[in-house]
XYZ file of C-alpha atoms in Angstrom:
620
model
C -29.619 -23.754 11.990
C -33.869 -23.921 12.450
C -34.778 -26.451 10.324
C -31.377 -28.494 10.216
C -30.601 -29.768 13.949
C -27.868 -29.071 14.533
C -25.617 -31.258 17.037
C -24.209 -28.050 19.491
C -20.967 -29.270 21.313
C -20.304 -28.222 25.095
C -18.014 -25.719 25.637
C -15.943 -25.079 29.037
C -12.935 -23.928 29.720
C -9.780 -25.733 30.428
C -7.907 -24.537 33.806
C -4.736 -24.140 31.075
C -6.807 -22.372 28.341
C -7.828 -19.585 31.349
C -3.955 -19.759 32.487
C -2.655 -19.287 28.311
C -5.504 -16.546 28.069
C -3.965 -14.638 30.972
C -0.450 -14.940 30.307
C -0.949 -13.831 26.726
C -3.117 -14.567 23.747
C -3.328 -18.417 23.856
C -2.704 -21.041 21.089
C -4.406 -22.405 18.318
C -6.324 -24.611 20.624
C -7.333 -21.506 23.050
C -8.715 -19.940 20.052
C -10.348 -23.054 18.480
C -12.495 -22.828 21.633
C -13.146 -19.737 21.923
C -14.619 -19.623 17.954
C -16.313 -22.740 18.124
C -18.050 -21.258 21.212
C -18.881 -18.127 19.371
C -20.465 -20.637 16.565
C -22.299 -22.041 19.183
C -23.882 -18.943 21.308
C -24.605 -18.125 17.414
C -26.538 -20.880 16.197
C -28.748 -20.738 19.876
C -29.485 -16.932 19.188
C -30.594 -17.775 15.530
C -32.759 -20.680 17.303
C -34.247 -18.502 20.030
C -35.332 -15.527 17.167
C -36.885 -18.486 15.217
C -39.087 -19.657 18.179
C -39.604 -15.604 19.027
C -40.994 -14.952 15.354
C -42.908 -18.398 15.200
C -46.545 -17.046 16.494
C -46.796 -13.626 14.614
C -44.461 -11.613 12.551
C -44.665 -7.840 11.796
C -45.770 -7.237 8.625
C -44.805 -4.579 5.756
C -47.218 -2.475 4.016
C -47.118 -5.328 1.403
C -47.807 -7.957 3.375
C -46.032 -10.637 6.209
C -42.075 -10.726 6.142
C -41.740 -14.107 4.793
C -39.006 -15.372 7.119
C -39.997 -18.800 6.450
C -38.309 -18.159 2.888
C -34.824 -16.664 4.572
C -34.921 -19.985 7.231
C -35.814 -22.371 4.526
C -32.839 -20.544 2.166
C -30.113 -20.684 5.060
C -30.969 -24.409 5.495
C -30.340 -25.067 2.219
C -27.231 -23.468 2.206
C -26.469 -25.164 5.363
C -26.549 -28.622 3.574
C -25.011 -27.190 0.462
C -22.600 -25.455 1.773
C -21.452 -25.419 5.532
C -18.667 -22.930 5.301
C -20.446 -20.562 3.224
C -22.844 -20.135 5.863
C -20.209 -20.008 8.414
C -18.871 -17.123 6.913
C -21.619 -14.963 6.876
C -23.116 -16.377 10.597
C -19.869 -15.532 11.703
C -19.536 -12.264 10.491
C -18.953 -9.606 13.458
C -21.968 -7.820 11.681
C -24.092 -11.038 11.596
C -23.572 -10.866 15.606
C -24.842 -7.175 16.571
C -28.172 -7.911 14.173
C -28.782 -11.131 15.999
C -28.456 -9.507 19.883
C -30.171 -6.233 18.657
C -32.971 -7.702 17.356
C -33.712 -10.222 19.776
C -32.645 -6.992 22.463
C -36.088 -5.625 20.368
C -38.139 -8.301 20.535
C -37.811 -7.879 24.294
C -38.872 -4.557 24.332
C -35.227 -3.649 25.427
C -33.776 -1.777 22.835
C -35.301 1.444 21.285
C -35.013 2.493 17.739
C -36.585 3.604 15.352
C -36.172 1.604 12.122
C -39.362 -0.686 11.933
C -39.607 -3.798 13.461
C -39.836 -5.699 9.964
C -36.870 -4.169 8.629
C -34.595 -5.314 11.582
C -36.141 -9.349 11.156
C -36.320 -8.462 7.644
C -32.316 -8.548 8.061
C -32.552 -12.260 8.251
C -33.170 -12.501 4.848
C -30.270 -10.428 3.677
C -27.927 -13.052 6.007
C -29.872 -15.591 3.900
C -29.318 -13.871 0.300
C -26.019 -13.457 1.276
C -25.357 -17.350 2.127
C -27.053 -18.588 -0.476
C -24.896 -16.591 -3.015
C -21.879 -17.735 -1.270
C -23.279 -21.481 -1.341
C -23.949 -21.202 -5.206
C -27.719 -21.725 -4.993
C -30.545 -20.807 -7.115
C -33.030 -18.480 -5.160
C -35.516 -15.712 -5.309
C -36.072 -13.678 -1.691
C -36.853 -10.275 -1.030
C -34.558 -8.200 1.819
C -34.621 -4.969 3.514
C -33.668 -1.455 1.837
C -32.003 0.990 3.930
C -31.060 4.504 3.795
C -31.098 3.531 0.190
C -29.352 0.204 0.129
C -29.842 -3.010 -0.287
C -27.360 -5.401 1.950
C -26.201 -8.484 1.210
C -23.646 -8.837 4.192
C -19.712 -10.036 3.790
C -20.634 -8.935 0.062
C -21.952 -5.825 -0.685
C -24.804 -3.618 -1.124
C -26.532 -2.190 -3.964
C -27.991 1.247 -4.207
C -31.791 1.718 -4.573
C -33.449 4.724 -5.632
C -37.187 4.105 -3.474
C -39.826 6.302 -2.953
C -40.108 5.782 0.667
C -37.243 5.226 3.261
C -38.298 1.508 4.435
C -38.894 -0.582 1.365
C -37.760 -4.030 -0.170
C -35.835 -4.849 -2.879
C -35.765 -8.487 -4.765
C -32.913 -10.421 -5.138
C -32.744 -13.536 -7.740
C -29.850 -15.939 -7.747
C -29.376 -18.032 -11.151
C -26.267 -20.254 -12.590
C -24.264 -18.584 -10.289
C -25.811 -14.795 -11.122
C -26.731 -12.614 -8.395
C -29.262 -10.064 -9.380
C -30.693 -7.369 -7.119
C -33.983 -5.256 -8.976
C -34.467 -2.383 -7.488
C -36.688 0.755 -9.053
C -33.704 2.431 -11.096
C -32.995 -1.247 -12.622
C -31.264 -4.389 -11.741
C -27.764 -4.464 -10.143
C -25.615 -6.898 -11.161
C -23.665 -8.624 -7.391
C -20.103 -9.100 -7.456
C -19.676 -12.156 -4.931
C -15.876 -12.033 -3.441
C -14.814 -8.983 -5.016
C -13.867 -5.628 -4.041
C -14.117 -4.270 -7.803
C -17.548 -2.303 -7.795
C -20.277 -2.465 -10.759
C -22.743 -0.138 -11.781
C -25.141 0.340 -8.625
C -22.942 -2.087 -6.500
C -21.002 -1.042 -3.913
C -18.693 -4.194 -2.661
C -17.898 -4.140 0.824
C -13.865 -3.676 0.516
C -10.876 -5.352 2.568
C -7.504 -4.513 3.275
C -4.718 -6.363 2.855
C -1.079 -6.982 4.613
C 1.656 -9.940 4.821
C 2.292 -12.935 2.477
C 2.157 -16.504 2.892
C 1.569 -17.477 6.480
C 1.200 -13.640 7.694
C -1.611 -12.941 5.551
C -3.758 -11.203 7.147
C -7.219 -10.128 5.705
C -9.637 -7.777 6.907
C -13.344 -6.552 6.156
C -13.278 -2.515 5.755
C -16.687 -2.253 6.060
C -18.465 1.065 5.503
C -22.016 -0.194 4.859
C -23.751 -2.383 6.956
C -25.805 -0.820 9.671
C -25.043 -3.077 12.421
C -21.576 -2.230 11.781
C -21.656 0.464 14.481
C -22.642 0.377 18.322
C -24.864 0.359 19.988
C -26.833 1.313 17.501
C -26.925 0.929 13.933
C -26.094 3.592 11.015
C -26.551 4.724 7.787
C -23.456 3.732 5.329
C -21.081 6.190 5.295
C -19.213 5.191 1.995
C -15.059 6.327 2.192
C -13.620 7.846 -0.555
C -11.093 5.721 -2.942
C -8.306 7.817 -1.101
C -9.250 7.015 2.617
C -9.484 3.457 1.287
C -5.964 3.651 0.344
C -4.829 5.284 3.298
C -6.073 2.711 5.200
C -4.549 0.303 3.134
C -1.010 1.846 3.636
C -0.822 2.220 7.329
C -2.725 -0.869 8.110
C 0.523 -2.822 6.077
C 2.878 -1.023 8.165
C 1.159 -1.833 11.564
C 0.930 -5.494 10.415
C 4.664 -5.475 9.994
C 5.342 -4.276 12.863
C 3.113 -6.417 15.182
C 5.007 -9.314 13.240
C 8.041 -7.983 14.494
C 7.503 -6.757 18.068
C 4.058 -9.205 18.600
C 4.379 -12.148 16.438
C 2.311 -14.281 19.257
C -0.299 -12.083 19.223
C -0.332 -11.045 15.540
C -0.853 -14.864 14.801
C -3.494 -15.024 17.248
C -5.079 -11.905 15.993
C -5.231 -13.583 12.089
C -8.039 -15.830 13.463
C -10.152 -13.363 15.834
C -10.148 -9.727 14.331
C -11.936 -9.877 10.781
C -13.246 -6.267 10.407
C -12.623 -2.867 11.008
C -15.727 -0.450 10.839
C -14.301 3.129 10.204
C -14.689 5.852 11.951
C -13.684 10.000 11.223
C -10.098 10.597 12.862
C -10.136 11.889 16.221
C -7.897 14.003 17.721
C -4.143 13.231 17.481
C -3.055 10.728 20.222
C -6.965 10.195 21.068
C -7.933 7.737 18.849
C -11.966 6.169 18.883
C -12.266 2.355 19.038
C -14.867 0.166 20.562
C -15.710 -2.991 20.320
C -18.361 -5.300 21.788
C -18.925 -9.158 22.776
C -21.691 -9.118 20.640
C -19.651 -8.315 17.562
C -17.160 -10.930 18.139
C -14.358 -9.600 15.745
C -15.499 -6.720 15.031
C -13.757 -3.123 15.977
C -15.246 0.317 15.528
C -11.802 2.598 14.592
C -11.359 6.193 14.010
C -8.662 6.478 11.373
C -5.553 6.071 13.105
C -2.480 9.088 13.231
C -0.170 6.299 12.161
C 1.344 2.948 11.962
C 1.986 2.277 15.721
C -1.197 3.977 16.893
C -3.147 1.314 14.758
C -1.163 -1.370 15.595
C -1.646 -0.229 19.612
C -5.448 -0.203 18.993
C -5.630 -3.584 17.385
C -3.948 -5.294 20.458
C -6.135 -3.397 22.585
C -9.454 -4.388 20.576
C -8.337 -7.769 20.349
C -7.718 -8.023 23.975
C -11.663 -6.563 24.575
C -12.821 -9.650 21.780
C -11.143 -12.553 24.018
C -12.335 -11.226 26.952
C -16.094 -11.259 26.043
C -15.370 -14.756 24.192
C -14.155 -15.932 27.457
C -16.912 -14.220 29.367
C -19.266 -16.045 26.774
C -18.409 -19.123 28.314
C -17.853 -18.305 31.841
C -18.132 -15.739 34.870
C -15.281 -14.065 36.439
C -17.685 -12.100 38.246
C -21.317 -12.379 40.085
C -23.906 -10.200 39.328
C -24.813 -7.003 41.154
C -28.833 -7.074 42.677
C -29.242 -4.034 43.689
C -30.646 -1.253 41.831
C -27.280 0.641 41.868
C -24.089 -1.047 40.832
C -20.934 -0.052 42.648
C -18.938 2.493 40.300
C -14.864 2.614 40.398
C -12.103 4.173 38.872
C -10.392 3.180 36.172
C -7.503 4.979 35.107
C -8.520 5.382 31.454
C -11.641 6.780 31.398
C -13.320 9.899 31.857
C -16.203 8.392 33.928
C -16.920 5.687 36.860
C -17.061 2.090 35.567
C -18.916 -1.129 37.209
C -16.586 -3.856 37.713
C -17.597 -5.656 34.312
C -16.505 -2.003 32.417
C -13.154 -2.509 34.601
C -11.941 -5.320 34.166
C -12.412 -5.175 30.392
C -10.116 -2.125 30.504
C -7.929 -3.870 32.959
C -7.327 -7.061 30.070
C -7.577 -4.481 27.364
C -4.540 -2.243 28.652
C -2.484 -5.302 29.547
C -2.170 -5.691 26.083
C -1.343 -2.353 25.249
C 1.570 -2.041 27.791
C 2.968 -5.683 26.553
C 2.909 -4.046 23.393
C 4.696 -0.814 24.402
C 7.514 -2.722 26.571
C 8.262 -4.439 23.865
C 7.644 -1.347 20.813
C 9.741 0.863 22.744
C 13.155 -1.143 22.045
C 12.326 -1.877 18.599
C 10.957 1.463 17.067
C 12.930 2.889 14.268
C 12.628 6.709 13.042
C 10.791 7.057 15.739
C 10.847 8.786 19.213
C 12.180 6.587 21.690
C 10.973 8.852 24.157
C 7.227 8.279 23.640
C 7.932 4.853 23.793
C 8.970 4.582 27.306
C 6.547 6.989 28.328
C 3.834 4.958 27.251
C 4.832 1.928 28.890
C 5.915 3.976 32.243
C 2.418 5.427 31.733
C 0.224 2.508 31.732
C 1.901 0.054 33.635
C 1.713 2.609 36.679
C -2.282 3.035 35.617
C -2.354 -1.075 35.528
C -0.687 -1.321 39.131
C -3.528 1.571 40.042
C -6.681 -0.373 39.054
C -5.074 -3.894 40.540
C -5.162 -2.270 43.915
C -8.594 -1.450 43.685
C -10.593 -4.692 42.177
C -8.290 -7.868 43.129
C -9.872 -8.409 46.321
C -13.660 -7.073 45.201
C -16.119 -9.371 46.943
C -17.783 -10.145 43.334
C -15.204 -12.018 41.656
C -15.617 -15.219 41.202
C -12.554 -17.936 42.409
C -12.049 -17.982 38.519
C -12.099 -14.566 38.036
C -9.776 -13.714 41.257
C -7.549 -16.918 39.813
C -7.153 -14.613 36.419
C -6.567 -11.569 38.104
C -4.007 -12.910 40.096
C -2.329 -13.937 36.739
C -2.385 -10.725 35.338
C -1.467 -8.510 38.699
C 1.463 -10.945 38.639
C 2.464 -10.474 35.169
C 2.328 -6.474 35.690
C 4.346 -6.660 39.272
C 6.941 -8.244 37.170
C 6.763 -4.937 34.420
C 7.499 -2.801 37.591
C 11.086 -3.571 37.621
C 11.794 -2.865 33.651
C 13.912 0.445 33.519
C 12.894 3.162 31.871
C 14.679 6.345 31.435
C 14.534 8.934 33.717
C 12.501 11.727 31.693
C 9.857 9.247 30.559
C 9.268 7.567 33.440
C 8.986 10.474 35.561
C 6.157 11.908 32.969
C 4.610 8.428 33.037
C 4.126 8.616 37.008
C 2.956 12.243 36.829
C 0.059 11.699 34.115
C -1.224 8.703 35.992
C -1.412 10.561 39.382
C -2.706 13.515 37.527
C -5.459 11.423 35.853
C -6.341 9.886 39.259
C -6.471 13.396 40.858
C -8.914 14.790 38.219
C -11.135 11.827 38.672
C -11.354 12.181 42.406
C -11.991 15.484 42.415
C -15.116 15.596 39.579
C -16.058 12.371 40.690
C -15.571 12.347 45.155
C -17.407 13.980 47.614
C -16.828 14.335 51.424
C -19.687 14.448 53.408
C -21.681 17.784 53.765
C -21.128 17.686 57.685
C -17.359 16.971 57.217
C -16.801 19.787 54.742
C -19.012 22.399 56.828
C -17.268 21.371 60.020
C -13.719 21.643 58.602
C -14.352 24.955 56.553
C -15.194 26.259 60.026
C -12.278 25.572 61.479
C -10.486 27.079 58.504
C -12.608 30.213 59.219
C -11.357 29.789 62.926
C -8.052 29.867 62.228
C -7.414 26.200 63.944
C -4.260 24.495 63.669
C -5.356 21.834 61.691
C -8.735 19.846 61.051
C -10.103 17.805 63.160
C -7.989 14.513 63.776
C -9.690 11.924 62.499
C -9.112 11.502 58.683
C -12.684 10.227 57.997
C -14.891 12.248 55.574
C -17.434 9.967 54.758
C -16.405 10.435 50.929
C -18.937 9.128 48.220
C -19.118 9.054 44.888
C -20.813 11.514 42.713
C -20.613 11.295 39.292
C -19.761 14.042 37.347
C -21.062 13.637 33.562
C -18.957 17.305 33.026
C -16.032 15.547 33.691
C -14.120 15.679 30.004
C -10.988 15.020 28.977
C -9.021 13.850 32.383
C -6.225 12.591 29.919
C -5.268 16.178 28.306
C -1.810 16.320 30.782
C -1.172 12.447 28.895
C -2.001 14.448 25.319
C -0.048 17.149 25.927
C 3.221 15.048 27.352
C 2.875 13.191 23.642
C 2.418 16.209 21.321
C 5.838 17.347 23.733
C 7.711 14.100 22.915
C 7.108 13.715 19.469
C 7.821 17.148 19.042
C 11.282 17.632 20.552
C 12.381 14.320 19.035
C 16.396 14.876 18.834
C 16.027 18.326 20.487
C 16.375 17.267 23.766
C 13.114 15.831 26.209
C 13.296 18.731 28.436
C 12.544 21.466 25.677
C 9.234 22.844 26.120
C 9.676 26.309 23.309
C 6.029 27.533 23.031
C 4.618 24.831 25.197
C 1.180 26.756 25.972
C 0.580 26.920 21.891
C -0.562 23.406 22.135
C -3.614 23.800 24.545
C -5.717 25.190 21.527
C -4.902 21.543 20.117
C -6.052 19.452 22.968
C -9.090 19.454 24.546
C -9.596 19.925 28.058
C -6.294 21.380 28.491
C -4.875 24.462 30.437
C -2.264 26.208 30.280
C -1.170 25.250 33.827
C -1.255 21.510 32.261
C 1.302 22.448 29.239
C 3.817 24.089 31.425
C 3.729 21.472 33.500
C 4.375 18.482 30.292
C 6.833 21.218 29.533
C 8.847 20.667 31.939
C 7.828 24.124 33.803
C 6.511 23.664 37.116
C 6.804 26.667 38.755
C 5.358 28.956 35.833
C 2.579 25.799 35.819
C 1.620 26.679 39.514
C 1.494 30.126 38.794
C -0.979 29.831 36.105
C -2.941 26.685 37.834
C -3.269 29.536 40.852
C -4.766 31.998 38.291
C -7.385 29.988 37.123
C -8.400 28.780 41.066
C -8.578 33.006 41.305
C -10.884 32.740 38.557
C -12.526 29.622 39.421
C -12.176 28.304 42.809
C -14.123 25.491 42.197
C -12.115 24.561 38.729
C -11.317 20.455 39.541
C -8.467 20.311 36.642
C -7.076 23.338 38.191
C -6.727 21.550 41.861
C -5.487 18.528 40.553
C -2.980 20.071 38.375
C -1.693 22.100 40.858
C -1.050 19.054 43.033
C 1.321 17.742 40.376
C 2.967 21.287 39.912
C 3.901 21.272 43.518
C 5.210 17.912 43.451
C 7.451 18.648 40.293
C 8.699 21.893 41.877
C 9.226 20.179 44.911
C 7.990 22.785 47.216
C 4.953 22.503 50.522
C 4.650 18.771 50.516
C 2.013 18.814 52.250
C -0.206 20.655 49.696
C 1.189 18.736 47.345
C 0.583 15.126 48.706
C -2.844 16.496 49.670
C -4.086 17.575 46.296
C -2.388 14.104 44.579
C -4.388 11.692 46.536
C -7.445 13.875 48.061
C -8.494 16.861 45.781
C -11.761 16.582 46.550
C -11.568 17.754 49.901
C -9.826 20.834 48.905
C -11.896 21.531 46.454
C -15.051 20.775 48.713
C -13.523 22.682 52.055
C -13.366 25.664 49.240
C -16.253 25.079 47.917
C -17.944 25.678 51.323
C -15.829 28.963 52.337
C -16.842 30.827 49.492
C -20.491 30.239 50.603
C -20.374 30.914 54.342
C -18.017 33.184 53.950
C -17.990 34.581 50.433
C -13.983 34.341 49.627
C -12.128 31.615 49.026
C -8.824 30.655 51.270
C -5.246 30.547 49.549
C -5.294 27.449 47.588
C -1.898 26.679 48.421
C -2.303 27.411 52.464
C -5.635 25.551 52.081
C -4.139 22.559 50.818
C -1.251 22.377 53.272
C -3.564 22.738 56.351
C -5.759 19.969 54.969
C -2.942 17.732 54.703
C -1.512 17.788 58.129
C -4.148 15.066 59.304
C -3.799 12.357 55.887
C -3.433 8.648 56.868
C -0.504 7.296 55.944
C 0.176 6.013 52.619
């Protein structure tokens, strides 16, 4: 704390906290260190903005900011009061100020609240210790959109004149007072129960005894949201309560199927920043290092979904802790960072981006290996496909980053952990139905990325469109097209075959997993979805090439449409060749058709295109 010298400890990690952290969520200890580093990396930012602000600070239309008054209040509390400080330092929200405003300070972050108000924020993390530590104290802290914040607390509502003002807030006896314009506003320290002009910040609730588990629902402070900060959007008693209600049930059933990682979870997730729902099975979450704790969440379908999300969050929080205190990785000089695929996202990730996703889905898949055999009222189905699903998209990424020239020997020593761990998931059974849709959404998925995202090389794809043209046997034989990556920022949705296979399973629950009644009703529902791509989760390949055909009439250059019809051919079983060329290279199709309807203004027969193309592919 400036002002109190602290004694920072050194942090490292233990060759057996990296192993536990790999193999699962790690112990007590593994998350002692992980917090105390957190503490730590806090403390040094809070340092580094004092010494920032120390020769000139913005100033307000009423004057300097008078940080000296929030540093000189947060020391106090310090010495008063250790834990109360703790708490709010520690706060997820307390994090994303500290990195955004030092991010500013830099020059590297643009926004437009003024400068004051986002230092000014200091203050309010002061107010809000010192009413937690009991002390007597007069400061004045930022107003936003109309509030006053006093974070892990509250905020009270100010009626201003302009849109960046101050408001004063006195501490007494153990009364917290905010005056604003309208009045004064009485603070309700560790309470969810509002007051007239105070707006608590509310938690919910789940468990008893030693499965308590507490977290922040906060709707109101603006560094609550990333990666940049908002307005509060205050929910309504009844989304409060609905919240409430599913978040129990998830908590009970993580105690049940992931009672390791719901007891590590009690210590590292303390608040949820809601979100709007998204659409069903597509939930929002995000989550960020420098919000240790901290998860931005649309509000979840149900009980599971939540429950799914949390693991997957959490796994994204120990990462960055980790990656807080060391690299698995080295840093990328040049001025354009290698992009790759990763199986759940729309768009190309650098190797940081992947091998978040990689730890975050490991979670997600222990959780559905282990969900699927315990879920009750529920369809089993969807279970198994979800584990099918992503351990196949796991296996996928492995391939492509455990050898990557930029991992550290730490980083390829954790990798190796977790490729191991998922080679051993590849011999759990899974019915035949499931598993079957699992492996068809991933290669789907993979297809659609290559072809938005994959381009062979101009020379390659004039050459071999001319030998189309020329009615050769086949291309040329060697299979090198000089393929590069191309991003494609239209590319939407590449998980609506994944979407629609759910909205099938949990709709034919105990009517059979092969009944697909009215399957094309859905793609109004789902989002980047064609009709090919519901008669194919439906179970209907042949009428899905038919219709996949009809839109490449429409659209030759359609990339959902090639990929799709790769899969359609595959499930049909029916030209091979085509098939296996439009699962693992749809970009040349699409590029070799691409060219003929330029040169010579009509596209070939997808189909025959396809098959031709794939008499020259390496072998797998």
């Amino acid at each position: 704390m400036p002002g109190s010298s602290p004694v920072l400890p050194r942090h490292g990690v233990p060759a057996e906290s990296l192993v536990a952290l790999a193999e699962g969520d790690g112990d007590d200890h593994v998350l002692d260190l992980l917090m105390s580093a957190e503490r730590s990396r806090r403390l040094l930012l809070l340092r580094l903005l004092d010494d920032m602000t120390s020769h000139g600070i913005p100033e307000t239309a009423d004057g300097p900011v008078p940080l000296i008054a929030a540093w000189e209040l947060l020391a106090r509390a310090h010495r008063a009061a250790p834990k109360a400080v703790d708490t709010v330092l520690m706060y997820p929200q307390t994090g994303m100020w500290l990195s955004s405003a030092l991010r500013r300070l830099r020059g590297n972050e643009k926004e437009t609240t003024p400068l004051w108000v986002v230092l000014g924020h200091l203050s309010a993390v002061a107010a809000a210790a010192g009413a937690r530590a009991g002390l007597d104290f007069t400061i004045a802290v930022p107003v936003r959109h109309g509030y006053a914040l006093m974070p892990t607390l509250g905020a009270a509502e100010v009626t201003a004149s302009g849109t960046w003002t101050s408001a004063r807030v006195e501490a007494t006896a153990g009364q917290v007072w905010i005056t604003t314009p309208n009045g004064r506003v009485q603070v309700a320290p560790d309470s969810d129960c509002g007051r007239p002009g105070w707006h608590p910040l509310r938690w919910i609730r789940a468990g008893h005894g030693d499965s308590e588990f507490a977290l922040a629902l906060d709707d109101l402070d603006p560094y609550r949201t990333y990666p940049r900060p908002s307005a509060p959007e205050r929910l309504p008693d009844d989304r409060v309560e609905r919240w409430q209600e599913v978040f129990e049930h998830s908590w009970a059933l993580l105690l049940r199927d992931e009672p390791e990682t719901a007891t590590a979870m009690r210590r590292g997730l303390m608040s949820f920043s809601p979100i709007g729902a998204g659409e069903r099975f597509r939930p929002r979450s995000a989550s960020t290092g420098d919000a240790f704790g901290g998860v931005l969440v649309s509000e979840p379908d149900d009980a599971v979904q939540l429950a799914a999300t949390m693991v997957h969050e959490f796994q994204h929080t120990k990462l960055s802790g980790l990656l807080h205190l060391t690299s698995l990785y080295r840093a990328d000089a040049s001025q354009n960072e290698e992009r790759l695929y990763a199986p759940w996202r729309d768009d190309p990730r650098p190797l940081g981006g992947l091998l978040q996703g990689i730890y975050a889905f490991m979670g997600v898949t222990r959780f559905w290996r282990t969900h699927r055999h315990s879920a009750v009222g529920q369809t089993p189905e969807l279970g198994h496909f979800e584990f099918a699903l992503w351990r196949s998209q796991l296996w996928s990424a492995f391939d492509s980053v455990c050898d990557h020239w930029r991992l550290t020997p730490l980083g390829r020593r954790f990798l190796d952990i977790l490729r191991g761990r998922c080679a051993a998931w590849l011999d759990d059974p899974v019915p035949d139905v499931p598993g079957r849709l699992g492996r068809m959404c991933a290669a789907n998925h993979r297809a659609r990325w290559r072809a938005h995202h994959l381009r062979p090389t101009q020379e390659w794809t004039a050459a071999t469109a001319h030998r189309w043209i020329d009615a050769a046997d086949a291309p040329e034989e060697s299979t090198e097209t000089g393929t590069r990556l191309a991003p494609d920022r239209s590319a939407m949705h590449l998980d609506s075959l994944a979407t629609l296979v759910r909205h099938r399973l949990q709709g034919t629950a105990g009517h059979g997993a092969e009944a697909g009644t009215g399957a094309t009703g859905s793609v109004a529902h789902v989002r980047g979805a064609l009709e090919g791509d519901a008669l194919l989760a439906a179970g209907e390949p042949s009428a899905a090439r038919r219709s996949y055909l009809a839109r490449l009439s429409a659209d030759p250059d359609d990339a959902a449409a090639w990929a799709g019809l790769g899969g359609a051919l595959t499930a049909e079983g029916v030209e091979p060749e085509a098939a296996e060329l439009l699962t693992r290279y749809p970009e040349r199709a699409r590029a070799v058709q691409r060219a003929l309807v330029e040169s010579a203004g009509r596209p070939g027969d997808p189909v025959r295109l396809a098959a031709w193309l794939g008499r020259v592919l390496p072998s797998s």
